[in-house]
CSV table of C-alpha atoms and ligand atoms in Angstrom, one decimal:
chain,number,residue,atom,x,y,z
A,139,UNK,CA,0.4,0.3,0.3
A,140,UNK,CA,1.2,3.7,-0.4
A,141,UNK,CA,1.4,5.8,3.4
A,142,UNK,CA,3.2,9.4,4.0
A,143,UNK,CA,6.7,8.2,5.9
A,144,UNK,CA,8.5,9.8,7.9
A,145,UNK,CA,12.5,9.5,6.2
A,146,UNK,CA,14.4,12.4,8.6
A,147,UNK,CA,13.4,15.6,10.0
A,148,UNK,CA,11.1,18.0,7.1
A,149,UNK,CA,11.3,15.2,5.1
A,150,UNK,CA,8.2,12.7,4.9
A,151,UNK,CA,7.8,10.6,1.4
A,152,UNK,CA,4.8,8.7,0.2
A,153,UNK,CA,5.9,5.1,-0.3
A,154,UNK,CA,5.2,1.5,-0.9
A,155,UNK,CA,5.6,-0.2,2.7
A,156,UNK,CA,3.7,-4.0,2.8
A,157,UNK,CA,-0.2,-3.8,3.5
A,158,UNK,CA,-1.0,-4.1,7.5
A,159,UNK,CA,-1.5,-7.5,8.6
A,160,UNK,CA,-4.3,-8.4,12.1
A,161,UNK,CA,-1.7,-9.1,14.9
A,162,UNK,CA,-4.4,-9.3,17.4
A,163,UNK,CA,-7.7,-11.1,17.1
A,164,UNK,CA,-9.3,-7.4,18.3
A,165,UNK,CA,-8.1,-6.1,15.5
A,166,UNK,CA,-9.6,-4.7,12.3
A,167,UNK,CA,-8.0,-3.8,8.6
A,168,UNK,CA,-9.9,-0.4,7.8
A,169,UNK,CA,-9.0,1.0,4.1
A,170,UNK,CA,-8.6,4.7,4.5
A,171,UNK,CA,-10.9,7.5,2.5
A,172,UNK,CA,-10.1,10.7,4.2
A,173,UNK,CA,-7.4,11.3,6.5
A,174,UNK,CA,-5.8,14.8,7.8
A,175,UNK,CA,-2.6,16.3,8.9
A,176,UNK,CA,-2.5,18.0,12.5
A,177,UNK,CA,-0.8,20.3,13.9
A,178,UNK,CA,0.6,18.1,16.3
A,179,UNK,CA,2.1,16.0,12.9
A,180,UNK,CA,4.4,19.1,12.2
A,181,UNK,CA,6.2,19.0,15.7
A,182,UNK,CA,7.3,15.9,14.5
A,183,UNK,CA,8.1,16.6,10.8
A,184,UNK,CA,10.0,19.0,12.6
A,185,UNK,CA,11.7,17.0,14.4
A,186,UNK,CA,10.6,18.2,17.9
A,187,UNK,CA,8.7,14.7,19.2
A,188,UNK,CA,11.0,11.7,19.6
A,189,UNK,CA,11.5,9.1,18.8
A,190,UNK,CA,11.0,8.8,15.4
A,191,UNK,CA,12.4,5.9,12.8
A,192,UNK,CA,13.0,6.2,9.7
A,193,UNK,CA,10.1,4.7,7.8
A,194,UNK,CA,7.3,5.1,10.1
A,195,UNK,CA,3.7,5.3,9.2
A,196,UNK,CA,2.5,8.6,9.8
A,197,UNK,CA,-0.9,9.6,10.3
A,198,UNK,CA,-3.5,10.1,13.3
A,199,UNK,CA,-7.1,11.6,12.3
A,200,UNK,CA,-7.9,9.4,10.0
A,201,UNK,CA,-11.5,7.1,9.1
A,202,UNK,CA,-12.9,4.6,6.2
A,203,UNK,CA,-13.9,1.1,4.8
A,204,UNK,CA,-13.3,-2.3,7.5
A,205,UNK,CA,-12.8,-4.1,5.2
A,206,UNK,CA,-10.9,-7.5,7.9
A,207,UNK,CA,-11.6,-8.2,11.1
A,208,UNK,CA,-10.2,-10.1,14.0
A,209,UNK,CA,-12.4,-13.2,15.4
A,210,UNK,CA,-12.4,-11.5,18.6
A,211,UNK,CA,-14.4,-8.6,17.1
A,212,UNK,CA,-18.3,-8.4,17.9
A,213,UNK,CA,-19.5,-5.0,16.2
A,214,UNK,CA,-18.1,-4.5,14.2
A,215,UNK,CA,-18.1,-5.8,10.3
A,216,UNK,CA,-16.6,-5.5,6.2
A,217,UNK,CA,-18.0,-3.3,5.1
A,218,UNK,CA,-19.0,-0.4,7.6
A,219,UNK,CA,-17.5,2.9,7.9
A,220,UNK,CA,-16.6,4.5,10.5
A,221,UNK,CA,-13.7,7.2,12.4
A,222,UNK,CA,-10.3,6.1,14.5
A,223,UNK,CA,-10.1,8.2,17.6
A,224,UNK,CA,-6.5,8.5,17.2
A,225,UNK,CA,-5.2,7.9,20.7
A,226,UNK,CA,-5.4,3.8,21.7
A,227,UNK,CA,-7.6,2.7,24.3
A,228,UNK,CA,-8.1,-1.4,25.4
A,229,UNK,CA,-12.0,-0.4,26.8
A,230,UNK,CA,-11.1,-2.6,30.0
A,231,UNK,CA,-7.9,-0.9,32.1
A,232,UNK,CA,-8.5,1.1,35.6
A,233,UNK,CA,-8.2,4.3,33.6
A,234,UNK,CA,-10.9,3.6,30.7
A,235,UNK,CA,-12.8,2.8,33.4
A,236,UNK,CA,-13.3,5.9,34.7
A,237,UNK,CA,-13.7,8.2,31.3
A,238,UNK,CA,-9.4,8.3,31.0
A,239,UNK,CA,-9.1,7.1,27.4
A,240,UNK,CA,-5.8,8.7,26.1
A,241,UNK,CA,-4.2,7.6,29.8
A,242,UNK,CA,-5.0,3.3,28.9
A,243,UNK,CA,-2.8,1.6,30.8
A,244,UNK,CA,-2.7,-1.2,27.9
A,245,UNK,CA,-2.3,-0.2,24.8
A,246,UNK,CA,1.0,1.9,24.7
A,247,UNK,CA,4.0,-1.6,24.3
A,248,UNK,CA,6.5,1.5,24.9
A,249,UNK,CA,5.3,2.0,27.6
A,250,UNK,CA,8.6,1.8,29.8
A,251,UNK,CA,10.1,4.4,27.1
A,252,UNK,CA,7.2,6.5,27.8
A,253,UNK,CA,7.5,5.7,32.2
A,254,UNK,CA,11.1,7.2,31.7
A,255,UNK,CA,10.1,11.0,30.2
A,256,UNK,CA,7.6,11.1,31.8
A,257,UNK,CA,7.0,9.5,35.1
A,258,UNK,CA,4.0,7.3,34.4
A,259,UNK,CA,2.5,6.5,30.7
A,260,UNK,CA,0.5,7.2,28.4
A,261,UNK,CA,-2.2,5.8,26.0
A,262,UNK,CA,-0.5,3.9,22.8
A,263,UNK,CA,-1.9,6.4,19.7
A,264,UNK,CA,-1.0,6.1,15.5
A,265,UNK,CA,1.4,7.9,14.2
A,266,UNK,CA,2.6,9.5,16.8
A,267,UNK,CA,6.5,8.4,17.7
A,268,UNK,CA,8.0,5.2,19.3
A,269,UNK,CA,6.8,7.3,23.0
A,270,UNK,CA,3.7,6.9,21.7
A,271,UNK,CA,3.8,2.6,20.5
A,272,UNK,CA,5.3,3.0,17.5
A,273,UNK,CA,1.6,2.4,16.0
A,274,UNK,CA,1.8,3.1,12.2
A,275,UNK,CA,-0.7,5.8,11.1
A,276,UNK,CA,-3.5,6.8,9.3
A,277,UNK,CA,-2.3,8.9,6.1
A,278,UNK,CA,-2.2,5.8,4.3
A,279,UNK,CA,-4.2,3.5,2.3
A,280,UNK,CA,-4.6,0.9,5.5
A,281,UNK,CA,-4.2,1.1,8.5
A,282,UNK,CA,-3.9,-1.8,11.6
A,283,UNK,CA,-6.3,-0.4,14.4
A,284,UNK,CA,-6.7,-2.8,17.8
A,285,UNK,CA,-9.3,-2.9,20.1
A,286,UNK,CA,-11.7,-2.1,16.9
A,287,UNK,CA,-14.5,-2.9,19.5
A,288,UNK,CA,-14.0,0.2,21.5
A,289,UNK,CA,-12.5,2.6,19.9
A,290,UNK,CA,-13.8,3.8,15.8
A,291,UNK,CA,-17.2,5.3,15.8
A,292,UNK,CA,-19.8,3.6,13.1
A,293,UNK,CA,-20.4,6.4,10.6
A,294,UNK,CA,-24.4,6.0,9.5
A,295,UNK,CA,-26.9,8.4,8.4
A,296,UNK,CA,-25.3,9.1,5.5
A,297,UNK,CA,-22.9,12.5,6.7
A,298,UNK,CA,-19.9,13.3,4.0
A,299,UNK,CA,-16.5,11.9,5.3
A,300,UNK,CA,-15.5,15.5,6.0
A,301,UNK,CA,-18.4,16.4,8.0
A,302,UNK,CA,-16.7,13.2,10.6
A,303,UNK,CA,-13.6,12.4,10.1
A,304,UNK,CA,-11.8,15.6,12.6
A,305,UNK,CA,-13.8,13.5,15.6
A,306,UNK,CA,-10.9,11.4,14.7
A,307,UNK,CA,-9.3,14.1,17.1
A,308,UNK,CA,-9.6,17.8,16.6
A,309,UNK,CA,-13.2,18.8,17.8
A,310,UNK,CA,-13.3,16.7,20.9
A,311,UNK,CA,-9.2,17.9,21.5
A,312,UNK,CA,-10.9,22.0,21.0
A,313,UNK,CA,-14.0,21.0,23.5
A,314,UNK,CA,-12.2,19.7,25.4
A,315,UNK,CA,-10.3,22.1,25.4
A,316,UNK,CA,-12.8,24.8,26.4
A,317,UNK,CA,-14.9,22.1,28.2
A,318,UNK,CA,-12.6,21.8,31.3
A,319,UNK,CA,-12.5,25.8,31.7
A,320,UNK,CA,-15.7,25.2,32.9
A,321,UNK,CA,-17.9,27.5,32.2
A,322,UNK,CA,-20.4,29.9,33.2
A,323,UNK,CA,-22.9,31.6,31.8
A,324,UNK,CA,-21.2,35.3,31.5
A,325,UNK,CA,-18.1,34.4,31.5
A,326,UNK,CA,-15.0,35.3,29.1
A,327,UNK,CA,-12.9,33.0,27.7
A,328,UNK,CA,-9.4,33.7,25.7
A,329,UNK,CA,-8.1,31.1,23.4
A,330,UNK,CA,-4.4,31.5,22.2
A,331,UNK,CA,-3.6,30.6,18.4
A,332,UNK,CA,-6.5,30.2,16.0
A,333,UNK,CA,-5.5,27.0,14.3
A,334,UNK,CA,-7.6,24.0,13.4
A,335,UNK,CA,-7.8,23.3,17.3
A,336,UNK,CA,-8.7,27.0,19.2
A,337,UNK,CA,-11.0,27.4,16.0
A,338,UNK,CA,-12.6,24.1,17.4
A,339,UNK,CA,-11.7,25.4,21.5
A,340,UNK,CA,-13.8,28.5,20.0
A,341,UNK,CA,-17.2,27.7,19.1
A,342,UNK,CA,-17.0,24.8,21.7
A,343,UNK,CA,-16.5,27.8,24.2
A,344,UNK,CA,-19.7,29.3,23.4
A,345,UNK,CA,-22.1,25.9,22.8
A,346,UNK,CA,-20.7,25.4,26.5
A,347,UNK,CA,-22.6,29.1,27.1
A,348,UNK,CA,-19.4,31.9,27.1
A,349,UNK,CA,-20.5,35.2,27.2
A,350,UNK,CA,-17.5,36.7,25.1
A,351,UNK,CA,-14.4,34.6,23.5
A,352,UNK,CA,-10.9,36.8,22.7
A,353,UNK,CA,-8.0,35.2,20.4
A,354,UNK,CA,-5.8,35.2,20.1
A,355,UNK,CA,-3.1,34.9,17.4
A,356,UNK,CA,-0.2,36.4,14.3
A,357,UNK,CA,-2.0,35.6,10.9
A,358,UNK,CA,-4.6,37.7,10.2
A,359,UNK,CA,-6.5,34.6,8.1
A,360,UNK,CA,-6.7,33.1,10.7
A,361,UNK,CA,-8.3,35.7,13.2
A,362,UNK,CA,-11.1,36.1,10.1
A,363,UNK,CA,-11.3,32.4,10.3
A,364,UNK,CA,-11.8,33.5,14.4
A,365,UNK,CA,-14.2,36.6,13.6
A,366,UNK,CA,-16.8,34.2,11.7
A,367,UNK,CA,-16.7,32.2,15.1
A,368,UNK,CA,-17.8,34.7,16.4
A,369,UNK,CA,-14.3,35.3,18.8
A,370,UNK,CA,-12.8,39.5,19.3
A,371,UNK,CA,-10.0,39.1,18.3
A,372,UNK,CA,-6.4,39.7,19.6
A,373,UNK,CA,-2.4,39.6,16.6
A,374,UNK,CA,-0.4,39.5,19.1
A,375,UNK,CA,2.1,41.2,16.5
A,376,UNK,CA,0.3,44.3,16.7
A,377,UNK,CA,0.0,45.2,20.7
A,378,UNK,CA,2.7,45.5,23.4
A,379,UNK,CA,1.3,42.9,25.4
A,380,UNK,CA,-1.1,40.4,25.0
A,381,UNK,CA,-1.8,40.5,29.3
A,382,UNK,CA,-2.5,43.6,29.0
A,383,UNK,CA,-4.6,44.0,26.7
A,384,UNK,CA,-6.3,41.2,27.4
A,385,UNK,CA,-6.8,43.0,31.1
A,386,UNK,CA,-7.8,46.2,28.9
A,387,UNK,CA,-10.2,44.3,27.4
A,388,UNK,CA,-12.0,42.6,30.2
A,389,UNK,CA,-12.5,45.8,32.6
A,390,UNK,CA,-8.7,44.3,34.3
A,391,UNK,CA,-9.9,41.7,35.9
A,392,UNK,CA,-8.6,39.3,32.9
A,393,UNK,CA,-10.6,36.6,31.3
A,394,UNK,CA,-12.5,33.9,33.3
A,395,UNK,CA,-10.3,31.5,31.6
A,396,UNK,CA,-7.9,30.4,29.4
A,397,UNK,CA,-6.9,28.3,26.9
A,398,UNK,CA,-3.4,26.9,25.2
A,399,UNK,CA,-4.4,25.7,21.9
A,400,UNK,CA,-0.5,26.5,20.8
A,401,UNK,CA,2.0,23.9,22.7
A,402,UNK,CA,6.0,24.0,22.0
A,403,UNK,CA,6.6,26.4,19.3
A,404,UNK,CA,5.0,28.7,20.1
A,405,UNK,CA,6.0,32.5,18.4
A,406,UNK,CA,6.8,35.3,19.8
A,407,UNK,CA,8.3,38.4,19.3
A,408,UNK,CA,10.8,40.1,22.3
A,409,UNK,CA,13.5,38.4,24.3
A,410,UNK,CA,11.0,36.7,25.4
A,411,UNK,CA,10.5,34.6,21.9
A,412,UNK,CA,14.6,34.9,21.4
A,413,UNK,CA,15.6,33.5,24.5
A,414,UNK,CA,13.1,29.7,24.2
A,415,UNK,CA,14.2,29.7,20.6
A,416,UNK,CA,17.5,30.2,21.9
A,417,UNK,CA,16.7,27.4,24.3
A,418,UNK,CA,15.1,24.9,22.2
A,419,UNK,CA,17.4,25.0,19.9
A,420,UNK,CA,20.7,24.3,22.1
A,421,UNK,CA,18.4,21.1,23.9
A,422,UNK,CA,18.3,23.6,27.4
A,423,UNK,CA,13.9,23.2,27.4
A,424,UNK,CA,12.8,20.2,25.0
A,425,UNK,CA,9.3,23.5,24.5
A,426,UNK,CA,8.3,26.9,24.1
A,427,UNK,CA,5.6,28.1,25.8
A,428,UNK,CA,5.3,31.7,25.2
A,429,UNK,CA,1.5,31.2,25.0
A,430,UNK,CA,0.8,29.2,28.6
A,431,UNK,CA,2.9,32.4,29.8
A,432,UNK,CA,0.8,34.3,29.0
A,433,UNK,CA,-1.9,32.7,29.3
A,434,UNK,CA,-1.2,32.3,32.7
A,435,UNK,CA,-0.5,35.9,33.9
A,436,UNK,CA,-4.0,36.9,31.9
A,437,UNK,CA,-6.3,35.0,33.8
A,438,UNK,CA,-8.7,36.1,36.1
A,439,UNK,CA,-8.0,35.6,39.9
A,440,UNK,CA,-8.9,32.1,40.6
A,441,UNK,CA,-9.6,31.5,37.3
A,442,UNK,CA,-8.1,28.1,35.3
A,443,UNK,CA,-6.0,27.8,32.2
A,444,UNK,CA,-6.3,24.8,29.9
A,445,UNK,CA,-3.2,23.1,28.0
A,446,UNK,CA,-4.9,20.8,25.0
A,447,UNK,CA,-1.8,22.3,22.8
A,448,UNK,CA,0.9,19.6,22.3
A,449,UNK,CA,3.6,20.1,25.5
A,450,UNK,CA,6.8,16.9,24.7
A,451,UNK,CA,9.3,18.3,27.7
A,452,UNK,CA,10.8,20.7,30.0
A,453,UNK,CA,9.9,24.9,29.9
A,454,UNK,CA,11.8,27.0,30.9
A,455,UNK,CA,11.2,30.4,32.9
A,456,UNK,CA,7.2,29.2,33.8
A,457,UNK,CA,5.8,31.5,36.9
A,458,UNK,CA,4.4,28.9,39.1
A,459,UNK,CA,4.6,32.1,41.7
A,460,UNK,CA,2.3,33.8,39.6
A,461,UNK,CA,-0.4,30.3,39.8
A,462,UNK,CA,0.1,29.4,43.1
A,463,UNK,CA,-0.6,33.4,44.5
A,464,UNK,CA,-3.7,33.8,42.4
A,465,UNK,CA,-5.1,30.5,43.2
A,466,UNK,CA,-4.9,29.6,39.4
A,467,UNK,CA,-6.0,26.2,37.7
A,468,UNK,CA,-4.0,24.3,35.9
A,469,UNK,CA,-6.1,21.5,33.4
A,470,UNK,CA,-4.5,20.0,31.0
A,471,UNK,CA,-4.8,16.7,28.7
A,472,UNK,CA,-4.1,14.8,25.3
A,473,UNK,CA,-8.2,14.6,24.1
A,474,UNK,CA,-10.0,11.6,25.9
A,475,UNK,CA,-11.6,11.5,22.1
A,476,UNK,CA,-13.5,8.2,23.2
A,477,UNK,CA,-15.5,10.0,25.8
A,478,UNK,CA,-16.2,12.9,23.1
A,479,UNK,CA,-17.4,11.7,19.5
A,480,UNK,CA,-21.1,10.4,19.5
A,481,UNK,CA,-22.3,13.0,21.6
A,482,UNK,CA,-19.9,15.1,19.5
A,483,UNK,CA,-21.7,13.3,16.4
A,484,UNK,CA,-24.6,14.5,17.4
A,485,UNK,CA,-23.9,17.6,17.9
A,486,UNK,CA,-23.3,17.7,13.9
A,487,UNK,CA,-26.2,16.0,12.7
A,488,UNK,CA,-27.8,19.2,14.8
A,489,UNK,CA,-26.5,21.5,13.5
A,490,UNK,CA,-24.7,23.1,16.3
A,491,UNK,CA,-21.3,22.8,14.5
A,492,UNK,CA,-20.2,22.8,11.6
A,493,UNK,CA,-16.2,20.8,11.0
A,494,UNK,CA,-15.5,21.7,7.7
A,495,UNK,CA,-15.5,25.2,8.1
A,496,UNK,CA,-12.6,24.9,9.0
A,497,UNK,CA,-10.7,22.6,5.7
A,498,UNK,CA,-9.3,25.2,3.3
A,499,UNK,CA,-7.7,22.3,1.0
A,500,UNK,CA,-7.7,19.3,-0.2
A,501,UNK,CA,-5.0,17.1,-2.2
A,502,UNK,CA,-5.0,13.5,-3.0
A,503,UNK,CA,-2.8,11.3,-0.1
A,504,UNK,CA,0.7,11.1,-2.7
A,505,UNK,CA,0.9,14.8,-2.8
A,506,UNK,CA,0.8,14.4,1.4
A,507,UNK,CA,4.2,15.9,1.2
A,508,UNK,CA,3.3,18.9,-0.5
A,509,UNK,CA,0.5,19.2,2.1
A,510,UNK,CA,3.0,19.5,4.6
A,511,UNK,CA,5.0,22.0,3.3
A,512,UNK,CA,2.1,24.0,2.9
A,513,UNK,CA,1.2,23.4,5.9
A,514,UNK,CA,4.4,24.9,7.7
A,515,UNK,CA,4.7,27.3,5.6
A,516,UNK,CA,0.8,28.4,7.1
A,517,UNK,CA,0.6,29.5,2.7
A,518,UNK,CA,-1.3,29.8,0.2
A,519,UNK,CA,-3.5,30.6,4.1
A,520,UNK,CA,-3.6,27.4,5.1
A,521,UNK,CA,-6.1,26.2,8.1
A,522,UNK,CA,-6.9,23.1,7.7
A,523,UNK,CA,-5.2,19.9,5.3
A,524,UNK,CA,-7.0,17.4,4.2
A,525,UNK,CA,-5.5,14.0,2.3
A,526,UNK,CA,-7.5,11.9,0.3
A,527,UNK,CA,-6.9,8.5,-1.4
B,822,ZN,ZN1,-4.6,15.6,15.4
B,823,ZN,ZN1,-8.2,0.8,28.5
């Protein structure tokens, strides 16, 4: 089959690789019809999330048709159309039973490696480095899906691929980012990053009752998309201080909750950005927490910071004193996708949310390398690239 392979830093290639096989009798093989490139794929592309090996198949947002099932698969059959969550979960362990699917204790075969890096292991994930199990991803013609009775969501009712594809990651991720803010009526929520996850966080914050959402980015076309989602916007390159601007916009108090939908490759300007870029480049910190620091500083006393941007390791100049003295709460997590797929499918069905709004580019799978390049360089007002097979 054809698959998008990581071949080194800033180098992906669509190559011929062996077809996936059923390895466990609870696996299914899915013929992929649509897949997407995610902002977190760019962290792999840029070499920030490790370890990767030459030839690893990328992609964790995909859907398609079941073409083979193991003997013990009970709920899926050949011909079913499914969206596959990016995290892999067994459905039986303590964390799965507590609805914390991205923390599944049974799905990451490289748990020992993750424990060394993180203290405890998180779940397996498709196409997302060997720290999450080294599973082959879905920017390919076929994928092996473990625990097929647990993860994949069957799609009926004639939805198009593009309407439901993002249930695999970015829609639930944005939604969970807003949910972690514990929004009450009248709240103002600020969202750093107007990429696809940021946009879904904005839409979700309104769905969950926010009165105002303020979005922060530097790219005008992305801020324009945020305004289409009813957000007020701040271009951080045009203001002296984002925190001060937000405090001013909220009558001196600061936003009730702040969502970091940026993560470890944050941009910025001035000495702080230079500091983080340099330290990251020489390996003295792994992540650039520029958006996170701003979110913490801007948040009102007693407010919540919700972190859904991806971080890999260690950050510098983390304002713990601010968090402690101002009673801030930080919530974070890789999305527990399984928890949100069904309720969000209902919201799509009820036309409360239209995931297709974020798509700007559609390419054939064979052009995946071009897709990575366009997305990385934000060419042609790129927001989200979907690959069709
Ligand atoms: Zn993703
Ligand atoms: Zn589990």
